[in-house]
Amino acid sequence: MGEPSANPESRLSRAAAHRLSLYLRCVSNWPADGGKVSSGRIAAAVGVSDAQVRRDLAALGHLGQRGIGYEARELATAIRAALGINRTWRAVLIGVGNLARALLRYQGFRTQGFEIVGLFDTDPSKVGHAVEHLTVEATGGLGARAAELGAELGVLTVPGEVAQGVADVLAAAGVRGILNFAPVVLRLPPGVRLVTVDLSIQLEQLAFLVQHGDNAKATDD
């Protein structure tokens, strides 16, 4: 087996990165027979073609052999490296409401390399209290504390009207990426990446797919 290419992520589109995340879930959860997994098995589980799986994995280097498949552990290691989750990412979470508490209870973040290192809220009744072994701090000190904690990522579960201001503080503190659950469009400086999770939009898309069924187009023209 060859080594993964030196910088595979430079050739990956965001859509390909999303598929790699799905492939990783499959490979990590399967007790592969003899340590091998096939592109066909991955394709069937994810809902894409064999050829698509092979193209995506080819971008990671020479990992498989035709007719034999991929060594599961090596494949998982290569995917994690391409996604940048072969190390720990430190994150701060702002807005300690019900959604935040549910996220904090999710153990998958830590196993995938994401560590929440700080909690922040404007509510004085929450500040100073422990939530999942972290003490909630006041947002007034967010910028300095985010930098002190070495946070590279920020998770926003705040009301929409304050989300932009919080994002600006995080960006100024050196945070490199923001996961935004607020139902607003954020404007961030160059070099700060954004992923927005708007649950209402996801439900709208689900309603569309259910209503239109097989007539819903899978891709844009």
Short mmCIF file of C-alpha atoms in Angstrom, two decimals:
data_model
loop_
_atom_site.label_atom_id
_atom_site.label_comp_id
_atom_site.label_asym_id
_atom_site.label_seq_id
_atom_site.Cartn_x
_atom_site.Cartn_y
_atom_site.Cartn_z
CA MET A 1 0.00 0.00 0.00
CA GLY A 2 1.29 3.49 -0.82
CA GLU A 3 1.37 6.45 1.50
CA PRO A 4 -1.46 9.03 1.36
CA SER A 5 -0.61 12.08 -0.74
CA ALA A 6 1.11 14.90 1.13
CA ASN A 7 -1.75 17.35 0.92
CA PRO A 8 -4.90 15.54 -0.25
CA GLU A 9 -7.31 18.02 1.30
CA SER A 10 -6.16 20.68 -1.21
CA ARG A 11 -7.96 18.72 -3.94
CA LEU A 12 -11.13 17.98 -2.03
CA SER A 13 -14.36 19.84 -2.66
CA ARG A 14 -16.75 20.50 0.18
CA ALA A 15 -19.13 17.90 -1.29
CA ALA A 16 -16.32 15.33 -1.39
CA ALA A 17 -15.39 16.15 2.20
CA HIS A 18 -19.00 15.54 3.22
CA ARG A 19 -18.96 12.14 1.52
CA LEU A 20 -15.68 11.29 3.23
CA SER A 21 -17.32 11.95 6.58
CA LEU A 22 -20.03 9.45 5.65
CA TYR A 23 -17.45 6.91 4.49
CA LEU A 24 -15.62 7.30 7.79
CA ARG A 25 -18.81 6.53 9.75
CA CYS A 26 -19.22 3.33 7.76
CA VAL A 27 -15.64 2.16 8.07
CA SER A 28 -15.46 2.99 11.77
CA ASN A 29 -18.65 1.10 12.62
CA TRP A 30 -18.22 -2.03 10.53
CA PRO A 31 -16.43 -5.11 11.86
CA ALA A 32 -14.72 -5.57 8.48
CA ASP A 33 -14.07 -9.19 7.46
CA GLY A 34 -10.32 -9.65 7.49
CA GLY A 35 -9.86 -5.89 7.90
CA LYS A 36 -10.95 -5.22 4.30
CA VAL A 37 -13.83 -3.13 3.00
CA SER A 38 -14.92 -2.73 -0.62
CA SER A 39 -15.96 0.40 -2.48
CA GLY A 40 -19.21 -1.36 -3.34
CA ARG A 41 -20.10 -1.90 0.30
CA ILE A 42 -19.36 1.73 1.14
CA ALA A 43 -21.31 2.93 -1.90
CA ALA A 44 -24.37 0.88 -0.99
CA ALA A 45 -24.35 2.18 2.58
CA VAL A 46 -23.97 5.84 1.62
CA GLY A 47 -26.14 5.85 -1.50
CA VAL A 48 -23.58 6.82 -4.14
CA SER A 49 -21.97 4.90 -6.98
CA ASP A 50 -18.94 2.63 -6.68
CA ALA A 51 -17.15 4.93 -9.10
CA GLN A 52 -17.81 7.96 -6.89
CA VAL A 53 -16.36 6.20 -3.85
CA ARG A 54 -13.27 5.17 -5.81
CA ARG A 55 -12.75 8.71 -7.14
CA ASP A 56 -13.07 10.22 -3.67
CA LEU A 57 -10.70 7.72 -2.09
CA ALA A 58 -8.20 7.99 -4.95
CA ALA A 59 -7.62 11.60 -3.90
CA LEU A 60 -6.23 10.31 -0.59
CA GLY A 61 -3.44 8.30 -2.16
CA HIS A 62 -2.89 4.68 -3.16
CA LEU A 63 -4.99 2.96 -0.52
CA GLY A 64 -6.74 0.02 -2.15
CA GLN A 65 -6.19 -2.82 -4.57
CA ARG A 66 -8.61 -3.70 -7.34
CA GLY A 67 -10.58 -6.80 -6.44
CA ILE A 68 -9.29 -6.81 -2.87
CA GLY A 69 -10.60 -3.62 -1.34
CA TYR A 70 -9.31 -1.22 1.28
CA GLU A 71 -7.67 -2.01 4.59
CA ALA A 72 -10.22 -0.57 7.02
CA ARG A 73 -7.84 0.90 9.59
CA GLU A 74 -5.58 2.47 6.98
CA LEU A 75 -8.58 3.92 5.17
CA ALA A 76 -10.01 5.43 8.36
CA THR A 77 -6.62 6.97 9.18
CA ALA A 78 -6.31 8.50 5.71
CA ILE A 79 -9.83 9.94 5.81
CA ARG A 80 -9.27 11.45 9.25
CA ALA A 81 -6.05 13.07 8.02
CA ALA A 82 -7.79 14.49 4.93
CA LEU A 83 -10.61 15.91 7.06
CA GLY A 84 -8.16 17.37 9.56
CA ILE A 85 -9.50 15.37 12.50
CA ASN A 86 -6.33 13.41 13.18
CA ARG A 87 -5.70 15.87 16.02
CA THR A 88 -7.71 17.62 18.72
CA TRP A 89 -9.66 20.80 17.91
CA ARG A 90 -10.39 23.06 20.88
CA ALA A 91 -13.73 24.87 20.78
CA VAL A 92 -15.74 27.31 22.87
CA LEU A 93 -19.54 27.22 23.04
CA ILE A 94 -21.57 30.39 23.47
CA GLY A 95 -25.19 30.31 24.60
CA VAL A 96 -25.80 27.62 27.22
CA GLY A 97 -29.45 26.79 26.57
CA ASN A 98 -31.24 23.52 25.90
CA LEU A 99 -29.60 22.97 22.50
CA ALA A 100 -26.15 23.61 23.95
CA ARG A 101 -26.75 21.17 26.80
CA ALA A 102 -27.80 18.49 24.32
CA LEU A 103 -24.65 19.10 22.27
CA LEU A 104 -22.48 18.91 25.37
CA ARG A 105 -23.93 15.52 26.26
CA TYR A 106 -23.05 14.12 22.84
CA GLN A 107 -19.96 11.96 23.27
CA GLY A 108 -19.20 11.81 19.55
CA PHE A 109 -17.50 15.19 19.54
CA ARG A 110 -14.67 14.05 21.78
CA THR A 111 -14.20 10.74 19.98
CA GLN A 112 -13.92 12.60 16.67
CA GLY A 113 -11.32 15.00 18.02
CA PHE A 114 -13.40 17.98 19.14
CA GLU A 115 -13.01 19.23 22.71
CA ILE A 116 -15.27 21.91 24.20
CA VAL A 117 -12.95 23.88 26.47
CA GLY A 118 -15.15 26.83 27.44
CA LEU A 119 -18.80 27.77 27.96
CA PHE A 120 -20.13 31.33 27.85
CA ASP A 121 -23.51 32.97 28.46
CA THR A 122 -24.96 36.41 29.21
CA ASP A 123 -27.45 35.10 31.79
CA PRO A 124 -26.14 35.86 35.31
CA SER A 125 -28.13 32.91 36.68
CA LYS A 126 -26.04 30.53 34.54
CA VAL A 127 -22.62 32.13 35.02
CA GLY A 128 -20.54 30.30 37.61
CA HIS A 129 -22.53 27.07 37.37
CA ALA A 130 -21.05 23.82 36.08
CA VAL A 131 -22.48 22.16 32.98
CA GLU A 132 -20.95 18.85 31.93
CA HIS A 133 -17.84 19.52 34.03
CA LEU A 134 -17.27 23.03 32.63
CA THR A 135 -18.04 26.27 34.45
CA VAL A 136 -20.14 28.77 32.52
CA GLU A 137 -18.35 32.11 32.12
CA ALA A 138 -19.69 35.57 31.28
CA THR A 139 -19.54 36.56 27.63
CA GLY A 140 -18.00 39.87 28.64
CA GLY A 141 -14.64 38.11 28.81
CA LEU A 142 -15.17 35.93 25.74
CA GLY A 143 -12.46 37.38 23.52
CA ALA A 144 -9.64 37.18 26.03
CA ARG A 145 -10.70 33.78 27.34
CA ALA A 146 -11.08 32.24 23.88
CA ALA A 147 -7.53 33.28 23.08
CA GLU A 148 -6.29 32.08 26.48
CA LEU A 149 -7.96 28.70 26.02
CA GLY A 150 -6.41 28.29 22.58
CA ALA A 151 -9.81 27.89 20.94
CA GLU A 152 -9.72 27.44 17.17
CA LEU A 153 -13.46 26.81 16.77
CA GLY A 154 -16.58 28.45 18.12
CA VAL A 155 -20.08 27.00 18.44
CA LEU A 156 -22.91 29.54 18.51
CA THR A 157 -26.24 28.55 20.06
CA VAL A 158 -27.32 32.12 20.74
CA PRO A 159 -30.35 34.16 19.59
CA GLY A 160 -30.09 35.46 16.05
CA GLU A 161 -29.95 39.11 17.04
CA VAL A 162 -26.67 38.70 18.94
CA ALA A 163 -24.97 36.07 16.77
CA GLN A 164 -23.06 38.50 14.55
CA GLY A 165 -21.61 40.38 17.51
CA VAL A 166 -20.46 37.14 19.15
CA ALA A 167 -18.94 35.95 15.87
CA ASP A 168 -17.03 39.22 15.52
CA VAL A 169 -15.54 38.77 18.98
CA LEU A 170 -14.50 35.21 18.23
CA ALA A 171 -12.92 36.17 14.91
CA ALA A 172 -10.94 38.98 16.58
CA ALA A 173 -9.74 36.49 19.21
CA GLY A 174 -8.21 34.24 16.55
CA VAL A 175 -10.96 31.64 16.23
CA ARG A 176 -10.62 30.08 12.77
CA GLY A 177 -14.03 28.48 12.29
CA ILE A 178 -17.58 28.93 13.55
CA LEU A 179 -20.44 26.44 13.72
CA ASN A 180 -23.54 28.61 13.79
CA PHE A 181 -26.93 27.35 14.97
CA ALA A 182 -28.52 30.81 14.97
CA PRO A 183 -31.03 31.35 12.12
CA VAL A 184 -29.07 34.25 10.57
CA VAL A 185 -26.49 34.76 7.85
CA LEU A 186 -23.16 35.76 9.39
CA ARG A 187 -20.49 37.88 7.75
CA LEU A 188 -16.98 36.87 8.73
CA PRO A 189 -13.53 38.16 7.78
CA PRO A 190 -11.39 36.26 5.26
CA GLY A 191 -9.75 33.22 6.79
CA VAL A 192 -12.57 32.49 9.24
CA ARG A 193 -14.70 29.60 8.02
CA LEU A 194 -18.42 29.23 8.66
CA VAL A 195 -20.86 26.33 8.76
CA THR A 196 -24.47 27.19 9.55
CA VAL A 197 -26.92 24.59 10.80
CA ASP A 198 -30.45 25.95 10.39
CA LEU A 199 -32.79 23.20 11.55
CA SER A 200 -35.87 24.87 10.08
CA ILE A 201 -34.26 24.90 6.63
CA GLN A 202 -33.40 21.21 6.98
CA LEU A 203 -37.04 20.45 7.85
CA GLU A 204 -38.19 22.52 4.87
CA GLN A 205 -35.93 20.44 2.62
CA LEU A 206 -37.25 17.24 4.16
CA ALA A 207 -40.83 18.38 3.57
CA PHE A 208 -39.93 19.12 -0.07
CA LEU A 209 -38.44 15.66 -0.57
CA VAL A 210 -41.42 13.94 1.04
CA GLN A 211 -43.91 15.98 -0.98
CA HIS A 212 -42.22 15.49 -4.34
CA GLY A 213 -40.80 12.01 -3.79
CA ASP A 214 -38.97 10.57 -6.78
CA ASN A 215 -39.72 13.72 -8.81
CA ALA A 216 -37.34 15.76 -6.63
CA LYS A 217 -34.09 16.29 -8.52
CA ALA A 218 -31.02 14.96 -6.74
CA THR A 219 -28.68 17.59 -8.22
CA ASP A 220 -28.85 21.06 -9.71
CA ASP A 221 -28.76 21.60 -13.47
#
